[in-house]
């Protein structure tokens, strides 16, 4: 394989005006960035997840020319703490390495000195001074040596994950211009590779998305330095790439953490590693290649027909297949443009859906259409005419979710968990599209460091499910699909409010250190400092694997979804060991039309998301069958709600993502041991 075929790109420039315009855009961007570029070891990077408004969750506006300006684009608050200046450094360095990558391509194509100057400036700033950047982690702890570090450390970047991404992108750029670099420059890059390898190898100790990036970075380092042993170890090590997919990939082809964003995040690392391995004539085993192929094709079943992605657990809001087109640009190159993956990539590219970008470790796209990865690896990518297809219903049993589809309606149901890692307390949550429009969707997250992320987005109340006694779901066990056919599913999840404990070794094998600390703090009712001490001493005094840790009542959930020709019926049943307060929650992206009268009411709960409810009111209607009317972007809908016994209906506004927007929400409430909630949705017509 010819790694970077500049001659092919030059030929494509003669026939593809988009590429010409893209190069002009790249040139403008790098010249603007390097005009004022200034960085060095004296600047300290901090975790990117802090760079979000604590009030509404929006990413702060980043200006590479002003380290002191961190303004929320919604509420206009300017964050002035040093923390944000340091997070700015992280975003700045991501832009720097992307600008280096652009300069490398422009240098190969034009041989202009200005782009070579950019490359040498980056070598002076980051390569030659690499060891002078302080070892630190996202908690802002500093360390004197690699042997003394805690898991998750970086130098240039605030944690090992970001360091791996930075190194991979930097070496991609240097590989493009390798024949233009001096022997001394190459020697400096090799020293950086040795030191970065030592840092990353020391942190590969679990099955998790982050070590996949570490191992992938080692493959790229090995390919650049002609170190075949490093490549082999990255694939074959105890927690190497082979073992990561062997343990971490479900039978359905979805990454075990249950987040579609992290699934694609993984694939970005894997595809970069595979392309570099291929250039070094290293051939991964066929089973591994088939696993990666399965990961790439799984979203054909998983995505809604409008290419929006169901989005349970941590991630970013409103993502779609085009969000990750850069992954498929690389995959199309590796597997071939006439392969099933190449054809899938072309269909994603041709789709009329607008791409939704990513706020962190942001890849470069020209006009939100053409990725830097395509220009680099796959410039002969051929565009085709879009052919809309309707997918089939699928039960992704090992991934604990199901999607029902007909010509007009798609319903996604998550009925269980596989791990605490990146999990939301969202048992039996649903997401729904009607005529390609989102009726209810998972809000996902803002940055993990944002207050509203944990106080709202990661609560059970923020999901379309049932909340018991105003508290978040606790169980992270698997559920069960009881019955499935193309238009019908019934699923169960048991003991939702009591947690079955796991061994410390099990937790440490599949979770970040901070996730283990949070888990132990909850189980042991202790501070995070005490939990961290338990981890260090490997001493957990009160729990045994498999034990139940809560005094909460046993509550079981059963949810049935039945598609009809022009709607769906949602039946949610609960069974508890004692009387409990039950809130059936449904969040609608559709607008409520002519809402029934309501009287102001007290929510009754004041934490776990309830503190964010707005305009909370009890519907004044003695009828046991209440019809709500909705407008979903011109599609007229009704929802017929049946109130059994002493059930009451409440209407309110709840926070969207970002949180300056709201959506119409209804809650059906009752107090009972056993309850059945039934809502019948129907499409009435279009404007």
XYZ file of C-alpha atoms in Angstrom:
687
model
C 0.000 0.000 0.000
C 1.237 3.473 -0.836
C 0.503 5.308 2.419
C -0.097 8.840 1.147
C -0.608 8.999 -2.608
C 0.085 12.663 -3.354
C 0.148 12.026 -7.108
C -3.394 10.654 -6.925
C -4.524 13.700 -4.948
C -2.968 16.007 -7.554
C -4.925 14.194 -10.278
C -8.155 14.543 -8.289
C -7.534 18.281 -7.879
C -7.882 18.604 -11.659
C -11.377 17.077 -11.623
C -12.784 17.890 -8.188
C -13.367 21.618 -7.557
C -14.405 20.863 -3.968
C -10.877 19.685 -3.231
C -9.450 22.909 -4.686
C -11.771 24.985 -2.504
C -10.903 22.801 0.485
C -7.173 23.427 0.017
C -7.803 27.175 -0.168
C -9.771 26.930 3.075
C -6.996 24.910 4.719
C -4.409 27.425 3.572
C -6.388 30.334 5.007
C -6.893 28.519 8.298
C -3.284 27.495 8.885
C -1.874 30.883 7.886
C -4.308 32.594 10.266
C -3.469 30.180 13.077
C 0.320 30.241 12.758
C 0.387 34.035 12.356
C -0.035 34.340 16.137
C 1.037 30.854 17.258
C 2.759 30.736 20.616
C 2.978 27.796 23.025
C 5.415 25.940 25.227
C 5.926 23.804 28.344
C 5.142 26.756 30.594
C 1.481 26.427 29.552
C -0.575 23.818 31.379
C -3.430 21.898 29.708
C -6.654 20.939 31.515
C -9.546 18.588 30.775
C -11.685 19.659 27.801
C -14.926 18.541 29.482
C -14.747 21.638 31.697
C -15.219 23.918 28.663
C -19.014 23.992 28.863
C -21.453 26.450 30.407
C -22.542 25.242 33.841
C -25.961 26.862 33.357
C -27.095 25.648 29.936
C -24.476 23.042 28.999
C -23.404 24.709 25.752
C -19.758 24.445 24.629
C -17.998 27.732 25.336
C -16.908 29.750 22.316
C -13.225 29.160 21.643
C -11.095 31.879 20.016
C -7.536 30.803 19.261
C -6.391 34.434 19.416
C -7.640 35.135 22.939
C -6.744 32.807 25.823
C -8.811 34.896 28.272
C -12.122 34.790 26.389
C -14.457 31.881 27.243
C -17.974 33.016 26.479
C -21.138 30.941 26.479
C -22.778 31.597 23.076
C -26.229 31.324 24.681
C -26.204 33.201 27.999
C -23.102 35.317 27.125
C -21.404 34.620 30.444
C -17.624 34.917 30.261
C -15.806 32.349 32.428
C -12.723 34.005 33.925
C -11.183 31.327 36.181
C -7.677 30.046 35.433
C -9.218 26.624 34.830
C -10.769 27.853 31.568
C -7.516 29.475 30.444
C -5.872 26.077 30.891
C -8.648 24.178 29.087
C -8.202 26.699 26.273
C -4.625 25.377 25.977
C -6.006 21.889 25.321
C -8.290 23.169 22.541
C -5.441 25.283 21.163
C -3.146 22.270 20.948
C -5.801 20.219 19.204
C -6.079 23.028 16.649
C -2.296 23.162 16.435
C -1.931 19.483 15.552
C -4.775 19.660 13.014
C -3.071 22.738 11.518
C 0.184 20.760 11.381
C -1.618 18.002 9.484
C -3.041 20.535 7.024
C 0.375 22.173 6.591
C 1.942 18.795 5.848
C -0.508 18.139 3.020
C -0.126 21.674 1.667
C 3.650 21.349 1.852
C 3.649 18.128 -0.165
C 1.336 19.607 -2.764
C 2.914 23.063 -3.145
C 6.457 22.782 -1.667
C 5.942 26.323 -0.357
C 8.353 27.354 2.369
C 5.628 28.812 4.587
C 4.122 25.380 5.239
C 7.521 23.844 5.920
C 8.107 26.662 8.398
C 4.880 25.722 10.161
C 6.065 22.127 10.445
C 9.440 23.126 11.871
C 7.788 25.482 14.343
C 5.707 22.556 15.633
C 8.831 20.396 15.895
C 10.533 23.124 17.928
C 7.505 23.620 20.167
C 6.269 20.112 20.874
C 8.846 17.576 19.694
C 12.162 18.933 20.916
C 10.654 20.121 24.205
C 8.404 17.118 24.841
C 10.087 16.062 28.105
C 9.741 19.585 29.501
C 5.951 19.413 29.470
C 4.805 18.409 32.954
C 3.339 14.971 33.592
C -0.202 15.570 34.834
C -3.727 14.169 34.753
C -7.191 15.627 34.265
C -7.532 16.067 38.042
C -4.558 18.474 37.706
C -2.180 16.333 39.744
C 1.493 16.618 38.711
C 4.093 13.837 38.760
C 7.876 13.728 38.585
C 8.241 10.516 36.578
C 6.237 8.022 34.541
C 6.703 5.392 37.263
C 5.030 7.711 39.790
C 2.006 8.614 37.664
C -1.543 7.589 38.298
C -3.572 6.189 35.425
C -4.617 8.783 32.865
C -1.575 11.070 32.546
C -0.338 13.155 29.643
C 2.307 15.794 28.985
C 1.185 18.022 26.160
C -2.432 17.127 26.809
C -4.338 16.769 30.115
C -4.685 12.990 30.084
C -3.265 9.976 28.314
C -6.268 9.700 25.993
C -5.755 13.182 24.574
C -2.001 12.578 24.437
C -2.574 9.492 22.279
C -4.856 11.422 19.907
C -2.324 14.258 19.662
C 0.576 11.902 18.949
C -1.386 9.966 16.298
C -2.400 13.127 14.465
C 1.108 14.564 14.732
C 2.712 11.422 13.322
C 0.150 11.310 10.532
C 1.360 14.777 9.554
C 5.045 13.862 9.862
C 4.481 10.701 7.800
C 3.151 12.833 4.938
C 6.363 14.909 4.839
C 8.806 12.307 6.140
C 11.035 12.573 3.093
C 11.261 16.366 3.601
C 12.501 16.161 7.191
C 16.189 16.351 8.139
C 17.978 13.523 9.938
C 18.131 15.657 13.083
C 14.376 16.355 12.935
C 13.639 12.674 12.462
C 15.886 11.818 15.398
C 13.985 14.293 17.583
C 10.668 12.764 16.513
C 12.014 9.286 17.315
C 12.947 10.444 20.837
C 9.440 11.779 21.338
C 8.059 8.454 20.117
C 10.170 6.558 22.663
C 9.045 8.775 25.536
C 5.390 8.827 24.486
C 5.464 5.028 24.153
C 6.775 4.657 27.691
C 4.006 6.921 28.987
C 1.199 5.136 27.126
C 2.403 1.561 27.742
C 2.369 2.182 31.498
C -1.360 2.953 31.324
C -2.636 -0.018 29.294
C -4.287 -2.004 32.074
C -7.977 -2.566 31.321
C -10.623 -3.264 28.684
C -11.872 0.209 27.884
C -12.074 2.705 25.039
C -9.060 4.682 26.278
C -6.507 1.821 26.135
C -7.717 1.167 22.583
C -6.420 4.649 21.747
C -3.155 3.917 23.596
C -2.606 0.701 21.647
C -3.557 2.385 18.362
C -1.086 5.186 19.056
C 1.621 2.571 19.635
C 0.823 1.041 16.242
C 1.267 4.448 14.604
C 4.487 5.057 16.543
C 5.746 1.611 15.550
C 4.941 2.226 11.904
C 6.666 5.624 11.889
C 9.803 4.307 13.626
C 9.880 0.923 11.859
C 9.454 -0.829 15.207
C 7.562 -3.993 14.284
C 7.831 -5.358 17.837
C 5.926 -2.348 19.170
C 3.196 -2.937 16.594
C 3.039 -6.627 17.451
C 2.825 -5.880 21.187
C 0.077 -3.318 20.604
C -2.028 -6.010 18.944
C -1.016 -9.060 20.986
C -0.432 -7.658 24.496
C -2.447 -8.641 27.579
C -4.711 -5.640 27.016
C -3.787 -5.217 23.360
C -6.146 -4.587 20.477
C -6.985 -8.256 19.967
C -8.006 -8.649 23.605
C -9.857 -5.322 23.647
C -12.242 -6.461 20.922
C -12.398 -10.037 22.189
C -13.713 -8.871 25.574
C -15.170 -5.461 24.725
C -17.229 -6.135 21.619
C -20.746 -7.496 21.911
C -21.946 -10.270 19.614
C -23.983 -7.605 17.812
C -20.819 -5.645 17.019
C -21.449 -2.754 19.445
C -18.773 -1.662 21.925
C -19.680 -2.870 25.429
C -20.035 0.594 27.014
C -23.304 0.951 25.118
C -22.576 4.429 23.769
C -22.702 4.818 20.001
C -20.371 7.799 20.242
C -17.713 5.755 22.026
C -18.278 2.988 19.482
C -17.277 5.370 16.670
C -14.603 7.013 18.824
C -13.005 3.577 19.062
C -13.314 3.030 15.322
C -11.457 6.272 14.611
C -8.491 4.920 16.560
C -8.752 1.426 15.063
C -8.956 2.577 11.447
C -5.936 4.856 11.872
C -4.028 1.956 13.417
C -5.033 -0.440 10.633
C -3.972 1.952 7.872
C -0.570 2.499 9.499
C -0.167 -1.231 10.159
C -0.951 -1.906 6.511
C 1.702 0.582 5.418
C 4.206 -1.333 7.574
C 3.146 -4.635 6.028
C 1.836 -5.886 9.380
C -1.189 -8.103 8.844
C -3.642 -8.336 11.769
C -5.392 -11.665 12.106
C -8.563 -12.257 10.127
C -10.784 -12.506 13.188
C -9.777 -9.009 14.281
C -10.425 -7.599 10.810
C -13.860 -9.239 10.772
C -14.630 -7.714 14.178
C -13.734 -4.232 12.944
C -15.795 -4.833 9.814
C -18.758 -5.842 11.977
C -18.367 -2.677 14.038
C -18.469 -0.585 10.878
C -21.567 -2.300 9.474
C -23.531 -2.567 12.732
C -24.835 1.048 12.452
C -26.773 0.078 9.304
C -29.117 -1.806 11.640
C -28.748 0.515 14.602
C -29.392 3.942 13.038
C -32.822 5.377 12.509
C -33.903 5.548 8.876
C -33.103 9.292 8.874
C -29.462 8.388 9.750
C -29.774 9.935 13.216
C -28.225 7.643 15.807
C -30.043 6.444 18.937
C -27.880 7.865 21.667
C -28.043 6.095 25.069
C -25.407 6.657 27.750
C -22.638 9.242 27.558
C -21.849 10.933 24.263
C -22.834 14.108 22.415
C -26.326 15.251 21.412
C -27.953 14.892 17.987
C -25.199 12.864 16.371
C -25.824 11.078 13.077
C -23.906 8.805 10.729
C -22.387 11.822 8.967
C -20.861 12.936 12.266
C -18.426 10.043 11.806
C -17.962 10.154 8.037
C -14.210 10.617 8.578
C -14.156 7.108 10.075
C -15.818 5.695 6.968
C -13.464 7.677 4.726
C -10.610 5.689 6.271
C -12.586 2.434 6.312
C -13.470 2.805 2.637
C -9.773 3.110 1.859
C -8.842 0.071 3.948
C -11.634 -2.289 2.872
C -12.058 -0.899 -0.652
C -14.608 1.474 -2.135
C -16.453 -1.384 -3.852
C -16.786 -3.381 -0.630
C -19.989 -3.324 1.417
C -18.283 -0.852 3.743
C -17.253 1.344 0.830
C -20.829 1.326 -0.451
C -22.164 2.153 3.017
C -19.689 5.042 3.281
C -20.841 6.397 -0.088
C -24.483 6.215 1.024
C -23.695 8.143 4.207
C -21.822 10.755 2.189
C -24.708 11.123 -0.295
C -27.374 11.496 2.396
C -29.091 14.905 2.581
C -28.862 14.892 6.387
C -26.785 17.754 7.801
C -23.682 16.647 9.665
C -23.596 17.292 13.421
C -20.100 18.128 14.642
C -18.201 17.135 17.787
C -17.121 19.633 20.459
C -13.880 17.957 21.621
C -10.879 16.480 19.754
C -12.665 18.032 16.806
C -11.753 16.684 13.349
C -11.513 19.091 10.405
C -14.208 19.014 7.741
C -14.428 21.354 4.790
C -17.935 22.777 4.593
C -18.997 20.019 7.022
C -18.826 17.659 4.008
C -15.265 16.541 3.283
C -12.950 15.319 6.021
C -9.217 15.809 6.278
C -8.993 12.013 6.526
C -10.555 11.677 3.052
C -8.148 14.152 1.525
C -5.227 12.377 3.199
C -6.044 8.702 2.818
C -8.786 8.387 0.247
C -8.870 11.267 -2.275
C -10.321 9.019 -4.992
C -13.495 8.535 -2.931
C -16.365 8.559 -5.427
C -19.636 10.286 -4.643
C -22.891 8.630 -5.671
C -26.578 9.472 -5.812
C -28.406 8.935 -2.530
C -30.762 5.984 -2.367
C -33.043 6.088 0.657
C -33.600 2.720 2.278
C -35.877 1.586 5.088
C -34.146 -0.635 7.582
C -35.593 -3.637 9.333
C -36.467 -4.153 12.979
C -33.599 -5.613 15.000
C -33.126 -7.000 18.485
C -29.529 -6.302 19.497
C -29.753 -8.732 22.389
C -26.160 -8.666 23.559
C -26.211 -4.864 23.423
C -29.402 -4.666 25.499
C -31.481 -2.686 23.009
C -34.019 -3.159 20.236
C -35.190 -1.023 17.339
C -38.576 -1.409 15.647
C -39.112 0.050 12.170
C -41.844 0.464 9.638
C -42.246 2.915 6.764
C -43.125 5.849 9.044
C -42.134 5.017 12.603
C -38.889 3.943 14.304
C -38.757 3.169 18.035
C -35.530 2.449 19.906
C -35.789 0.784 23.343
C -32.897 0.300 25.761
C -33.763 -2.402 28.269
C -30.495 -3.078 30.102
C -26.831 -2.339 30.748
C -23.601 -4.225 30.216
C -21.325 -2.057 32.383
C -21.303 0.927 34.737
C -18.784 2.650 32.440
C -20.340 5.728 30.786
C -23.821 4.456 31.770
C -26.915 6.597 32.264
C -29.651 5.558 34.744
C -32.090 5.037 31.894
C -33.607 1.562 32.073
C -36.444 1.183 29.508
C -35.820 4.581 27.884
C -37.208 5.014 24.359
C -36.339 7.235 21.394
C -38.839 7.669 18.554
C -38.852 9.053 15.007
C -41.994 9.705 12.978
C -41.649 10.466 9.265
C -37.930 11.035 9.870
C -38.507 13.600 12.631
C -37.510 13.058 16.256
C -40.532 12.718 18.541
C -38.455 11.943 21.623
C -34.694 11.696 21.817
C -31.911 10.984 24.279
C -30.293 14.284 25.308
C -26.911 12.616 25.889
C -24.505 15.005 27.659
C -22.833 18.306 27.870
C -19.216 18.206 29.050
C -18.632 15.873 31.970
C -17.267 18.750 34.053
C -20.465 20.782 33.630
C -22.832 21.005 36.601
C -25.936 20.460 34.510
C -24.483 17.280 33.015
C -24.714 15.453 36.331
C -27.714 17.295 37.778
C -29.930 16.840 34.716
C -28.640 14.918 31.700
C -27.431 11.961 33.787
C -30.677 11.611 35.769
C -33.464 9.097 35.167
C -35.958 11.976 34.994
C -34.252 13.343 31.863
C -35.239 10.131 30.035
C -38.555 8.780 28.745
C -38.968 6.031 31.306
C -40.481 5.537 34.791
C -39.016 7.148 37.909
C -39.730 5.636 41.332
C -39.937 7.732 44.517
C -38.237 10.620 42.711
C -34.914 8.779 42.592
C -32.496 7.728 39.871
C -32.361 4.128 38.717
C -29.610 2.201 40.468
C -29.285 -1.177 38.777
C -26.748 -1.571 36.002
C -27.634 -5.197 35.307
C -28.838 -6.618 32.018
C -32.512 -6.761 31.101
C -34.337 -9.284 28.963
C -36.183 -9.192 25.670
C -39.220 -11.386 26.391
C -40.748 -11.297 22.914
C -39.738 -9.688 19.633
C -41.082 -9.476 16.122
C -40.768 -6.774 13.472
C -43.640 -4.642 14.856
C -43.657 -5.632 18.523
C -41.355 -5.961 21.496
C -41.828 -6.746 25.166
C -38.838 -6.377 27.479
C -38.191 -6.545 31.195
C -35.614 -5.312 33.643
C -35.757 -6.445 37.259
C -34.851 -4.870 40.585
C -34.192 -1.456 39.058
C -33.512 0.284 42.375
C -31.124 -2.161 43.989
C -27.574 -2.653 42.807
C -25.771 -5.946 42.558
C -22.185 -5.254 43.510
C -19.120 -6.175 41.492
C -15.640 -7.142 42.615
C -12.964 -4.470 42.695
C -10.891 -6.364 40.124
C -13.894 -6.517 37.793
C -14.467 -2.787 38.164
C -10.818 -1.900 37.614
C -10.656 -4.108 34.512
C -13.392 -2.199 32.673
C -13.708 1.294 34.191
C -11.690 4.491 34.506
C -10.234 5.204 37.928
C -12.650 8.110 38.487
C -15.595 5.870 37.539
C -14.504 3.250 40.081
C -14.206 5.961 42.738
C -17.726 7.221 41.987
C -19.095 3.669 42.136
C -17.430 2.912 45.482
C -18.497 6.264 46.937
C -22.097 5.369 46.184
C -21.890 1.777 47.411
C -19.824 2.485 50.522
C -21.479 5.849 51.347
C -18.053 7.417 51.667
C -16.098 10.357 50.297
C -14.160 10.132 47.048
C -10.910 10.395 49.029
C -11.904 7.386 51.153
C -12.892 5.432 48.030
C -9.550 6.212 46.407
C -7.775 4.972 49.520
C -9.726 1.695 49.286
C -8.559 1.244 45.694
C -4.925 1.848 46.620
C -5.156 -0.641 49.491
C -7.430 -3.016 47.514
C -9.552 -3.117 50.661
C -13.325 -2.939 50.275
C -14.676 -3.714 53.751
C -18.423 -4.165 53.429
C -19.417 -5.529 50.038
C -19.179 -8.901 48.386
C -19.586 -9.468 44.630
C -23.208 -10.228 43.829
C -24.608 -8.760 47.042
C -27.501 -6.274 47.105
C -26.411 -2.967 48.608
C -29.670 -0.992 48.936
C -32.632 -0.897 51.290
C -34.823 0.339 48.435
C -37.881 -1.731 47.475
C -37.624 -4.260 44.699
C -39.158 -2.683 41.550
C -39.456 -4.495 38.219
C -40.135 -2.831 34.845
C -41.894 -4.306 31.801
C -42.317 -2.276 28.610
C -44.186 -3.224 25.449
C -44.063 -1.285 22.171
C -46.476 -2.169 19.349
C -46.111 -0.431 15.992
C -49.253 0.255 13.994
C -49.677 1.525 10.462
C -50.025 5.104 11.673
C -48.659 5.132 15.214
C -47.568 3.015 18.136
C -48.876 1.829 21.488
C -46.651 2.150 24.545
C -47.503 -0.035 27.562
C -45.293 0.334 30.635
C -45.954 -1.985 33.606
C -44.298 -1.880 37.015
C -44.332 -4.274 39.937
C -42.941 -3.338 43.379
C -42.456 -5.126 46.697
C -44.283 -2.286 48.490
C -46.313 0.805 47.528
C -44.146 3.381 45.735
C -44.579 6.686 43.913
C -44.395 6.107 40.159
C -43.793 8.746 37.474
C -44.181 7.675 33.842
C -42.187 10.338 31.966
C -42.389 11.253 28.276
C -40.335 14.082 26.766
C -41.573 15.353 23.411
C -39.749 17.270 20.703
C -43.201 17.930 19.237
C -45.046 21.031 20.424
C -48.203 20.593 22.481
C -51.196 22.128 20.682
C -54.214 23.489 22.610
C -53.077 21.935 25.888
C -55.718 21.096 28.486
C -56.139 23.375 31.477
C -53.791 22.753 34.355
C -53.412 24.022 37.893
C -50.023 24.930 39.338
C -48.733 22.037 41.412
C -45.784 21.035 43.568
C -43.586 18.351 41.925
C -43.211 16.668 45.303
C -39.509 15.943 44.749
C -36.684 18.475 44.706
C -33.543 16.629 43.633
C -32.430 14.126 40.945
C -33.540 16.494 38.176
C -36.891 17.507 39.657
C -35.380 20.858 40.664
C -35.156 21.731 36.947
C -38.842 21.209 36.073
C -40.610 24.323 34.799
C -44.297 25.302 34.627
C -45.239 22.117 36.476
C -49.018 21.742 36.567
C -51.726 19.151 37.191
C -54.211 18.643 34.349
C -57.767 19.577 35.382
C -59.826 16.895 33.670
C -61.833 14.134 35.320
C -61.923 12.098 32.124
C -59.967 8.853 32.345
C -59.011 9.114 28.670
C -57.159 12.344 27.852
C -56.192 13.204 24.280
C -53.158 15.433 23.795
C -52.532 17.061 20.410
C -49.051 17.642 19.030
C -47.303 19.325 16.106
C -44.063 17.606 15.056
C -42.586 19.931 12.435
C -45.871 19.904 10.496
C -46.852 16.317 11.294
C -50.055 16.250 13.355
C -50.044 13.716 16.182
C -52.240 12.711 19.078
C -51.451 10.768 22.215
C -54.346 9.095 24.009
C -53.493 8.659 27.678
C -55.455 6.212 29.807
C -55.558 6.998 33.533
C -56.255 3.993 35.748
C -57.369 4.251 39.375
C -55.913 7.358 41.032
C -53.452 8.205 38.258
C -52.945 11.936 37.633
C -51.579 13.705 34.548
C -49.072 16.555 34.825
C -47.707 18.852 32.116
C -44.469 20.805 32.288
C -41.440 22.145 30.441
C -38.112 20.356 30.776
C -34.598 21.274 29.715
C -33.389 20.282 26.262
C -29.758 20.154 25.143
C -28.601 22.887 25.176
C -30.598 23.827 28.242
C -31.700 27.265 27.106
C -34.283 25.373 25.056
C -37.140 23.374 26.540
C -39.421 20.588 25.427
C -42.962 19.653 26.352
C -43.111 16.814 28.870
C -45.930 14.921 30.531
C -45.834 12.770 33.643
C -48.443 10.200 34.617
C -48.212 9.740 38.393
C -49.646 7.216 40.815
C -48.819 5.541 44.122
C -49.110 1.794 43.994
C -47.318 -1.529 44.175
C -48.368 -2.485 40.632
C -49.247 -0.133 37.803
C -49.885 -0.113 34.070
C -49.352 3.016 31.943
C -50.784 3.014 28.408
C -50.247 5.748 25.814
C -51.488 5.391 22.237
C -49.751 7.591 19.655
C -51.360 8.263 16.285
C -50.385 10.206 13.162
C -53.368 12.359 12.216
C -51.965 14.030 9.087
C -49.675 16.784 7.838
C -50.019 20.521 7.295
